Every structure is written in structure tokens, then in C-alpha cells.
Coordinates of C-alpha atoms in Angstrom, one line a residue:
M404 CA 28.6 -9.6 -34.9
T405 CA 29.0 -12.9 -36.8
F406 CA 25.4 -13.2 -38.1
G407 CA 23.6 -11.0 -40.6
R408 CA 24.0 -9.8 -44.1
S409 CA 27.7 -9.5 -44.9
G410 CA 29.0 -6.1 -45.6
A411 CA 26.1 -4.3 -44.0
A412 CA 27.3 -1.4 -41.9
S413 CA 24.0 -1.0 -40.0
V414 CA 21.0 -3.0 -38.8
V415 CA 17.4 -2.1 -38.6
L416 CA 15.2 -2.6 -35.6
N417 CA 11.5 -2.9 -36.3
V418 CA 9.6 -2.4 -33.1
G419 CA 5.8 -2.7 -33.6
G420 CA 6.1 -1.1 -37.1
A421 CA 8.5 1.7 -36.1
R422 CA 11.9 1.2 -37.8
Y423 CA 15.2 2.3 -36.2
S424 CA 18.6 2.1 -38.0
L425 CA 21.7 1.4 -35.8
S426 CA 25.3 0.9 -36.7
R427 CA 27.0 -2.3 -35.8
E428 CA 29.5 -0.6 -33.5
L429 CA 26.6 1.1 -31.6
L430 CA 24.8 -2.2 -31.4
K431 CA 27.7 -3.8 -29.5
D432 CA 27.6 -1.5 -26.5
F433 CA 23.9 -0.5 -26.7
P434 CA 22.5 0.4 -23.2
L435 CA 19.5 -2.0 -23.7
R436 CA 20.6 -5.5 -22.9
R437 CA 18.2 -7.2 -25.3
V438 CA 19.4 -5.1 -28.2
S439 CA 23.1 -5.5 -27.4
R440 CA 22.6 -9.3 -27.3
L441 CA 22.1 -9.2 -31.1
H442 CA 25.8 -8.5 -31.5
G443 CA 26.8 -11.9 -30.1
C444 CA 24.3 -13.9 -32.1
R445 CA 26.0 -16.5 -34.3
S446 CA 23.1 -18.2 -36.0
E447 CA 19.5 -17.5 -36.9
R448 CA 18.4 -19.6 -34.0
D449 CA 20.3 -17.3 -31.6
V450 CA 18.7 -14.3 -33.2
L451 CA 15.2 -15.7 -32.8
E452 CA 15.8 -16.2 -29.1
V453 CA 16.3 -12.4 -28.8
C454 CA 13.7 -11.0 -31.3
D455 CA 10.5 -12.3 -32.8
D456 CA 11.5 -12.4 -36.5
Y457 CA 14.4 -11.7 -38.8
D458 CA 14.6 -10.6 -42.4
H459 CA 18.0 -11.6 -43.9
E460 CA 17.6 -9.6 -47.1
R461 CA 16.9 -6.3 -45.3
N462 CA 19.0 -7.2 -42.2
E463 CA 16.0 -6.2 -40.2
Y464 CA 15.1 -7.5 -36.7
F465 CA 11.4 -7.5 -35.8
F466 CA 10.2 -7.1 -32.2
D467 CA 6.4 -7.5 -31.5
R468 CA 6.4 -4.9 -28.8
H469 CA 4.8 -1.5 -28.0
S470 CA 6.3 1.0 -30.4
E471 CA 5.5 4.2 -28.4
A472 CA 6.9 2.7 -25.2
F473 CA 10.1 1.8 -27.0
G474 CA 10.4 5.3 -28.4
F475 CA 10.3 6.7 -24.8
I476 CA 12.9 4.2 -23.7
L477 CA 15.1 4.9 -26.7
L478 CA 15.1 8.6 -26.0
Y479 CA 16.1 7.9 -22.4
V480 CA 19.0 5.6 -23.2
R481 CA 20.3 8.1 -25.8
G482 CA 20.4 10.8 -23.1
H483 CA 17.6 13.0 -24.5
G484 CA 15.4 13.1 -21.4
K485 CA 14.3 11.3 -18.3
L486 CA 12.4 8.1 -18.3
R487 CA 8.7 8.7 -17.6
F488 CA 5.5 6.7 -18.4
A489 CA 4.1 7.0 -21.9
P490 CA 0.9 9.0 -22.0
R491 CA -2.4 6.9 -22.1
M492 CA -0.5 3.7 -21.3
C493 CA -0.9 1.5 -18.2
E494 CA 1.9 1.8 -15.7
L495 CA 2.2 -2.0 -15.5
S496 CA 2.3 -2.4 -19.2
F497 CA 5.1 0.2 -19.6
Y498 CA 7.0 -1.4 -16.7
N499 CA 6.6 -4.8 -18.5
E500 CA 8.2 -3.2 -21.6
M501 CA 11.0 -1.8 -19.5
I502 CA 11.8 -5.3 -18.1
Y503 CA 11.7 -6.8 -21.6
W504 CA 14.3 -4.4 -22.9
G505 CA 16.5 -4.7 -19.9
L506 CA 15.6 -1.7 -17.6
E507 CA 14.5 -1.7 -14.0
G508 CA 12.2 0.4 -11.9
A509 CA 15.1 2.4 -10.6
H510 CA 15.5 4.1 -14.0
L511 CA 12.1 5.8 -13.7
E512 CA 11.7 9.2 -12.4
Y513 CA 10.7 9.4 -8.7
C514 CA 7.2 10.5 -9.4
C515 CA 6.7 7.6 -11.8
Q516 CA 8.2 5.2 -9.3
R517 CA 5.5 6.2 -6.8
R518 CA 2.8 5.7 -9.4
L519 CA 4.2 2.3 -10.1
D520 CA 4.3 1.4 -6.4
D521 CA 0.7 2.5 -6.0
R522 CA -0.5 0.5 -9.0
M523 CA 1.4 -2.6 -7.8
S524 CA -0.1 -2.2 -4.3
D525 CA -3.6 -2.0 -5.8
T526 CA -3.2 -5.1 -8.0
Y527 CA -0.7 -7.1 -5.9
T528 CA 1.5 -7.4 -9.0
F529 CA 5.2 -7.7 -9.3
Y530 CA 7.3 -8.7 -12.3
T531 CA 10.2 -11.0 -11.6
A532 CA 12.9 -12.5 -13.8
E533 CA 11.7 -16.0 -12.9
E534 CA 9.8 -17.7 -15.7
P535 CA 7.4 -20.5 -14.6
G536 CA 8.2 -22.5 -17.8
A537 CA 11.9 -22.9 -17.0
L538 CA 11.5 -26.5 -15.9
G539 CA 9.5 -27.4 -19.0
R540 CA 12.3 -26.0 -21.2
D541 CA 14.8 -28.0 -19.4
E542 CA 12.8 -31.1 -20.1
A543 CA 12.8 -30.3 -23.8
R544 CA 16.6 -30.4 -23.9
P545 CA 18.5 -33.5 -24.9
G546 CA 18.6 -35.9 -22.0
G547 CA 16.1 -33.8 -20.1
A548 CA 13.4 -36.5 -20.1
E549 CA 15.5 -38.9 -18.1
A550 CA 16.7 -36.3 -15.6
A551 CA 13.3 -34.5 -15.3
P552 CA 11.8 -36.7 -12.5
S553 CA 14.9 -36.2 -10.3
R554 CA 15.0 -32.5 -11.0
R555 CA 11.3 -32.2 -10.2
W556 CA 11.8 -34.1 -6.9
L557 CA 14.8 -31.9 -5.9
E558 CA 12.9 -28.7 -6.8
R559 CA 9.9 -29.9 -4.9
M560 CA 12.0 -30.7 -1.8
R561 CA 13.8 -27.3 -2.1
R562 CA 10.5 -25.4 -2.3
T563 CA 9.2 -27.4 0.7
F564 CA 12.0 -26.3 2.9
E565 CA 12.6 -22.8 1.4
E566 CA 9.1 -21.6 0.6
P567 CA 6.6 -22.0 3.4
T568 CA 3.6 -21.3 1.2
S569 CA 4.6 -23.5 -1.7
S570 CA 2.7 -26.6 -0.6
L571 CA 0.7 -28.1 2.3
A572 CA 3.8 -30.1 3.4
A573 CA 5.8 -26.9 3.4
Q574 CA 3.3 -25.1 5.6
I575 CA 3.3 -28.0 8.1
L576 CA 7.1 -28.0 8.1
A577 CA 7.2 -24.3 8.6
S578 CA 4.7 -24.5 11.5
V579 CA 6.7 -27.2 13.2
S580 CA 9.9 -25.1 12.8
V581 CA 8.1 -22.1 14.3
V582 CA 7.0 -24.2 17.3
F583 CA 10.6 -25.3 17.9
V584 CA 11.8 -21.7 17.7
I585 CA 9.2 -20.5 20.2
V586 CA 9.9 -23.4 22.6
S587 CA 13.7 -22.8 22.5
M588 CA 13.2 -19.1 23.1
V589 CA 10.9 -19.7 26.0
V590 CA 13.3 -22.1 27.6
L591 CA 16.2 -19.7 27.0
C592 CA 14.4 -16.8 28.6
A593 CA 13.1 -18.9 31.5
S594 CA 16.6 -20.2 32.3
T595 CA 17.7 -16.6 33.1
L596 CA 15.0 -16.1 35.8
P597 CA 16.4 -16.2 39.4
D598 CA 13.6 -18.5 40.5
W599 CA 14.3 -20.9 37.6
R600 CA 18.0 -21.0 38.5
A601 CA 17.3 -21.6 42.2
A602 CA 14.8 -24.4 41.3
A603 CA 17.3 -25.9 38.9
A604 CA 20.0 -25.9 41.6
D605 CA 17.7 -27.7 44.0
N606 CA 16.1 -30.0 41.5
R607 CA 18.6 -31.6 39.1
S608 CA 15.8 -33.1 37.0
L609 CA 14.5 -29.7 36.0
D610 CA 17.9 -28.7 34.6
D611 CA 18.1 -32.1 32.8
R612 CA 14.7 -31.6 31.2
S613 CA 15.6 -28.2 29.9
R614 CA 18.8 -29.6 28.4
I615 CA 16.8 -32.4 26.7
I616 CA 14.4 -29.8 25.2
E617 CA 17.4 -27.8 24.1
A618 CA 19.0 -30.8 22.5
I619 CA 15.8 -31.7 20.6
C620 CA 15.4 -28.2 19.2
I621 CA 19.0 -28.2 18.1
G622 CA 18.6 -31.6 16.5
W623 CA 15.6 -30.3 14.5
F624 CA 17.4 -27.2 13.4
T625 CA 20.5 -29.2 12.4
A626 CA 18.6 -31.7 10.4
E627 CA 16.6 -28.9 8.7
C628 CA 19.8 -27.1 7.8
I629 CA 21.5 -30.3 6.4
V630 CA 18.5 -31.2 4.3
R631 CA 18.3 -27.7 2.8
F632 CA 22.0 -27.8 2.0
I633 CA 21.6 -31.2 0.2
V634 CA 18.7 -30.1 -1.9
S635 CA 20.0 -26.6 -2.7
K636 CA 20.9 -25.9 -6.4
N637 CA 24.1 -24.0 -5.7
K638 CA 26.0 -25.1 -2.6
C639 CA 28.4 -22.1 -2.5
E640 CA 25.5 -19.7 -2.9
F641 CA 23.6 -21.5 -0.1
V642 CA 26.5 -20.9 2.3
K643 CA 26.7 -17.2 1.5
R644 CA 23.0 -16.5 2.2
P645 CA 22.5 -14.4 5.3
L646 CA 19.7 -16.5 6.8
N647 CA 21.8 -19.7 6.4
I648 CA 24.8 -17.9 8.1
I649 CA 22.5 -17.0 10.9
D650 CA 21.4 -20.6 11.2
L651 CA 25.0 -21.7 11.5
L652 CA 25.6 -19.0 14.1
A653 CA 22.6 -20.2 16.1
I654 CA 23.5 -23.9 15.9
T655 CA 27.3 -23.9 16.3
P656 CA 27.5 -22.4 19.8
Y657 CA 25.6 -25.4 21.2
Y658 CA 28.0 -28.0 19.8
I659 CA 31.0 -25.8 21.0
S660 CA 29.6 -25.6 24.5
V661 CA 28.9 -29.4 24.5
L662 CA 32.5 -30.1 23.4
M663 CA 33.9 -27.7 26.0
T664 CA 31.9 -29.5 28.7
V665 CA 33.0 -32.9 27.6
F666 CA 36.7 -31.9 27.5
T667 CA 36.8 -29.8 30.6
G668 CA 34.4 -31.5 32.9
E669 CA 33.1 -30.2 36.2
N670 CA 36.3 -28.7 37.4
S671 CA 38.1 -25.3 37.7
Q672 CA 38.8 -25.2 34.0
L673 CA 35.1 -25.2 33.4
Q674 CA 34.6 -22.4 35.9
R675 CA 37.2 -20.3 34.1
A676 CA 35.4 -21.0 30.8
G677 CA 32.0 -20.1 32.4
V678 CA 31.9 -16.6 30.7
T679 CA 32.6 -18.2 27.3
L680 CA 29.9 -20.8 27.8
R681 CA 27.4 -18.1 28.8
V682 CA 28.2 -16.0 25.7
L683 CA 27.8 -19.1 23.6
R684 CA 24.5 -19.9 25.3
M685 CA 23.2 -16.4 24.7
M686 CA 24.1 -16.6 21.0
R687 CA 21.0 -18.9 20.7
I688 CA 19.0 -15.7 20.6
F689 CA 19.8 -15.8 16.8
W690 CA 17.2 -18.5 16.6
V691 CA 14.5 -15.9 16.6
I692 CA 15.8 -14.6 13.3
K693 CA 14.9 -18.0 11.8
L694 CA 11.3 -16.7 11.9
A695 CA 12.2 -14.5 8.9
R696 CA 11.8 -17.6 6.7
H697 CA 8.1 -17.8 7.6
F698 CA 7.0 -14.1 7.9
I699 CA 7.0 -11.6 5.0
G700 CA 7.5 -8.7 7.4
L701 CA 10.9 -9.9 8.6
Q702 CA 11.9 -10.9 5.0
T703 CA 11.0 -7.4 3.8
L704 CA 13.1 -5.8 6.5
G705 CA 16.1 -8.0 5.6
L706 CA 15.7 -7.4 1.8
T707 CA 15.4 -3.7 2.4
L708 CA 18.5 -3.5 4.4
K709 CA 20.3 -5.5 1.7
R710 CA 19.2 -3.2 -1.1
C711 CA 19.6 0.1 0.8
Y712 CA 23.0 -0.4 2.2
R713 CA 24.2 2.7 0.4
E714 CA 21.5 4.8 2.1
M715 CA 22.3 3.2 5.4
V716 CA 26.0 4.0 5.0
M717 CA 25.0 7.6 4.1
L718 CA 22.8 7.8 7.2
L719 CA 25.7 6.6 9.4
V720 CA 28.1 9.1 7.7
F721 CA 25.6 12.0 8.4
I722 CA 25.4 11.0 12.1
C723 CA 29.2 10.5 12.5
V724 CA 29.9 13.9 10.9
A725 CA 27.3 15.7 13.0
M726 CA 28.4 13.9 16.1
A727 CA 32.1 14.9 15.6
I728 CA 31.1 18.6 15.1
F729 CA 28.6 18.9 18.0
S730 CA 30.6 16.9 20.4
A731 CA 33.6 19.1 19.9
L732 CA 31.6 22.3 20.2
S733 CA 29.6 21.1 23.3
Q734 CA 32.8 20.0 25.0
L735 CA 34.3 23.5 24.4
L736 CA 31.2 25.4 25.5
E737 CA 30.5 23.3 28.6
H738 CA 34.0 22.5 29.8
G739 CA 36.7 24.2 27.9
L740 CA 35.9 27.9 28.3
D741 CA 35.4 28.2 32.1
L742 CA 37.3 25.5 34.0
E743 CA 35.9 26.7 37.4
T744 CA 32.2 26.3 36.6
S745 CA 32.7 23.6 33.9
N746 CA 30.3 20.8 33.4
K747 CA 32.0 17.6 34.4
D748 CA 29.8 15.4 32.2
F749 CA 31.4 17.1 29.1
A750 CA 35.0 16.6 30.3
S751 CA 36.0 15.0 27.0
I752 CA 34.9 14.8 23.4
P753 CA 34.1 11.0 23.6
A754 CA 32.0 11.7 26.6
A755 CA 30.1 14.5 24.7
C756 CA 29.5 12.0 21.8
W757 CA 27.1 10.1 24.0
W758 CA 25.1 13.2 24.6
V759 CA 25.1 14.1 20.9
I760 CA 23.9 10.7 19.8
I761 CA 21.0 10.6 22.3
S762 CA 20.0 14.2 21.4
M763 CA 20.1 13.7 17.6
T764 CA 17.9 10.6 17.9
T765 CA 15.6 12.6 20.3
V766 CA 16.0 9.9 23.0
G767 CA 17.2 12.2 25.7
Y768 CA 17.9 10.0 28.7
G769 CA 18.6 13.1 30.8
D770 CA 21.7 11.6 32.4
M771 CA 23.8 14.5 31.0
Y772 CA 22.7 17.8 29.6
P773 CA 24.2 21.3 29.0
I774 CA 24.0 23.9 31.8
T775 CA 25.3 27.0 30.0
V776 CA 23.2 29.2 27.8
P777 CA 25.5 28.7 24.7
G778 CA 25.5 24.9 25.4
R779 CA 21.7 24.9 25.5
I780 CA 21.4 26.8 22.3
L781 CA 23.8 24.3 20.7
G782 CA 21.7 21.5 22.1
G783 CA 18.6 22.8 20.4
V784 CA 20.5 23.1 17.1
C785 CA 21.8 19.5 17.6
V786 CA 18.2 18.2 18.1
V787 CA 16.8 20.0 15.1
S788 CA 19.8 18.9 12.9
G789 CA 19.3 15.3 14.0
I790 CA 15.7 15.3 12.9
V791 CA 16.6 16.8 9.5
L792 CA 19.6 14.5 8.9
L793 CA 17.8 11.4 9.9
A794 CA 14.8 12.2 7.7
L795 CA 16.8 12.8 4.5
P796 CA 17.6 9.1 3.6
I797 CA 14.3 7.8 5.0
T798 CA 12.5 8.5 1.8
F799 CA 14.8 6.3 -0.3
I800 CA 14.6 3.5 2.3
Y801 CA 10.8 3.7 2.4
H802 CA 10.6 3.5 -1.3
S803 CA 12.8 0.4 -1.3
F804 CA 10.8 -1.1 1.5
V805 CA 7.5 -0.8 -0.5
Q806 CA 9.1 -2.4 -3.5
C807 CA 10.5 -5.3 -1.5
Y808 CA 7.2 -5.8 0.2
H809 CA 5.3 -6.0 -3.1
E810 CA 7.9 -8.4 -4.5
L811 CA 7.7 -10.8 -1.6
K812 CA 3.9 -10.5 -1.3
F813 CA 3.6 -11.4 -5.0
R814 CA 5.9 -14.4 -4.7
S815 CA 3.9 -15.6 -1.6
A816 CA 0.6 -15.2 -3.5
R817 CA 2.0 -17.1 -6.4
Y818 CA 3.0 -20.0 -4.2
S819 CA -0.3 -19.9 -2.4
R820 CA -2.1 -20.3 -5.8
S821 CA 0.0 -23.3 -6.5
L822 CA -0.9 -24.6 -3.0
S823 CA -4.6 -24.2 -3.8
A824 CA -4.2 -26.1 -7.1
E825 CA -2.3 -28.9 -5.3
F826 CA -5.1 -29.1 -2.7
L827 CA -7.8 -29.3 -5.3
N828 CA -6.0 -31.9 -7.3

């Protein structure tokens, strides 16, 4: 630490009147991010960006925060207990203190997480790291006054294309995009109908009109993707986003099929490439995922899958382990013990895996089933085990789904408020 009273072996944290003494070495790797940032401060200005006041004579840092909440948080980071809400303190206020010091909702005990979820659901509140005054602070920097109009214009364009509820123009743009998605899906589904194919073979103009509609939809999606790429803040981050990757997967097959048609023409080569063209044509079904940009439900599903990938992997591991065990046992009981009266459906372990997976998920198509008494007992155990194993990770996934829903709903409500203000102005 390069700032502070020289020779002092410790520093004092004054949080709402409660004073805590910490050594400099402990301060360097302190679990709370805001406290550990003090170690890298090089000037008084840097210190005042972290805390509210500083006394150079006493080497004391003052934080105007809730002292009792900080005491609970400090006990938790020192390993003297589990993090729970402070008594007689609002859950949202305590969560706000956690965010200030650098903790997240996942550090809370499960019972307290449920209380926090219920309170957020009642008040439609969610705390985020975004600060609404960020643009104003940028304008206050040197040279920010000249660049502020262009930044505001780019930010406005970015929100128009990325946030459907951020403005009236964004809502109109989102509605047009949804219409194009629906039209493209209707044309794609109708083109697979036998009557449609027969009519298109007899009437060439019908096929031409469907191709024109398809080209218009692709043109709209391409222009939308290009504009969002131009106005994005980070081009590399833009390319890595899942929704943008899906957009590319939905747009690219059309251009590939057009190029293949141009280069091959109506000849035998095109006939050999017919399977490839049909696969590329069916990849346009990814367009329906574009609706996730405009509906909170689909966004919540995607965000939940992103945050719960560990739980999803754990769920797959449970299923794979159980499938390996039950498929081997069912193959042995149904086919391996008595070859004369063996069940031909369970002739191999891979064939038995299909029966295990539809039994564990309680689907039960009935295309194959055990016929021996031990096999039926094993089938019952397999079904019950599937219910238990699938239910274990669901609690964690549900909890994450609720948090993601509250987060996205709060962000949508915030942009809706800005839309209302814009409409009134």
C-alpha cells in the first residue's frame, strides 16, 4: 500500500462508528473487494473513491454504512459463521450492504436466499452493478464534453436495437422484427406441406413469391445484425454473445444455399447437394430463437441455463451413471441369464439404454419393456430412482430461475419508466 501514514503497521476501518483494526498484510488479500481495494490506493483521491472519508493522522478510513450489517459480514468472511440477515433489518437493505462490500446473493444461506427472493418478487426490485450516472461521469472527464453527443447517440442506438422497452422507437423496431420472424416461420412450415409442394410444382409463381418473402426476411435480419454490430460497445464481446451466434446460424445458411444454387445450377450436382440444401433450409428454424430478444420468459430460460450449467452437468452425470447401471442389469436379467426365453429387445446394453432413459424420465413409450419378474422389479426401482435423481438439482435450478426472472423484470421495468418519461417529454 503506497498511501497512508508511513510506518503504520495497521489501518483502522470506521464503519458507522464501529472501529476495526486490520494489518496491512491482511488488508491486501481481504475477502471483501471494497476493503482490499484500499491496498492499491496511491493518493487521497483514490482512497476517497473507495471510502467516504479518511483521517491521515489516525490512519483511519470512514465508511458511512450500517455498522451492524458490516459486523455480520465481517464474521462471515473471517469464517466464524454463516451469512444470514441481521435481525430487525430489511432484507433489501442488508442485500444492498452486501453488494456495497463486494458480496453476492449466493453467499447467503439458502433460507435467507428464499426470503430475499420473496421480498424482491413483492417489490419488483433487483440490484445491479450498472449505475445510471455512468454517462454523466464520462462527460465530466477531460474531453468528455466534445465526445458526449456521439456517445449519447451510439448509446441510444444500441438501446434501441438491444432493449425493446427502452424507447418508443425500440418497441416499434421490436414489433417489426417479431412480425418478420412470424412470417418467415409460417412460410417455412407451409413449404413442408404436401399440398404446398404440389401447388408450387404446378404454379411456379407461388414458389417465386415464397422465395421473395424469404429474401425480404433475410434482408431485414441481416441489416438488423449489421447495425447492432456497428453500434455495439465491444465488437469481440458482441460476436461471443449466444443470441448473436444464433442470428449468424440463422442467416448464414440462406446465403450458402444461394451460392450453391448459383454455382451448381439446375443439374445433377444440385440434385446431389439436395440433402445439404434441405439441411441448410431447416436451419432457419433458429429464427424462432430471435424472439428471446423481445420476451422476458425466453431470456430468463437462457440466462438460467447459462448460470446453472454446473447443475445441468450434474444432472446429466446422474442420468448417465444411472443409465449405465440399470442398462447393464436389465440386459443381464432380460437376456443374459436365460438365452432360450430371453427378451430380444434387451439384446445389448446400448439397446437397454433406450429403455432406461424413457423409464427414468417417466415417458414410457411401451415399445420395449421387461417381461421377467426380476426385470420388472428392476424397472420399478429404475423409475423411482429417476424421479429422485431428476428432482435433486431442480431446486438449485429453480432458485436461479427466480433470480434471473427478477433481474430481467427489473431491467425491463427500468427501461419502461424511461420510455414513459420520453413519451411525456
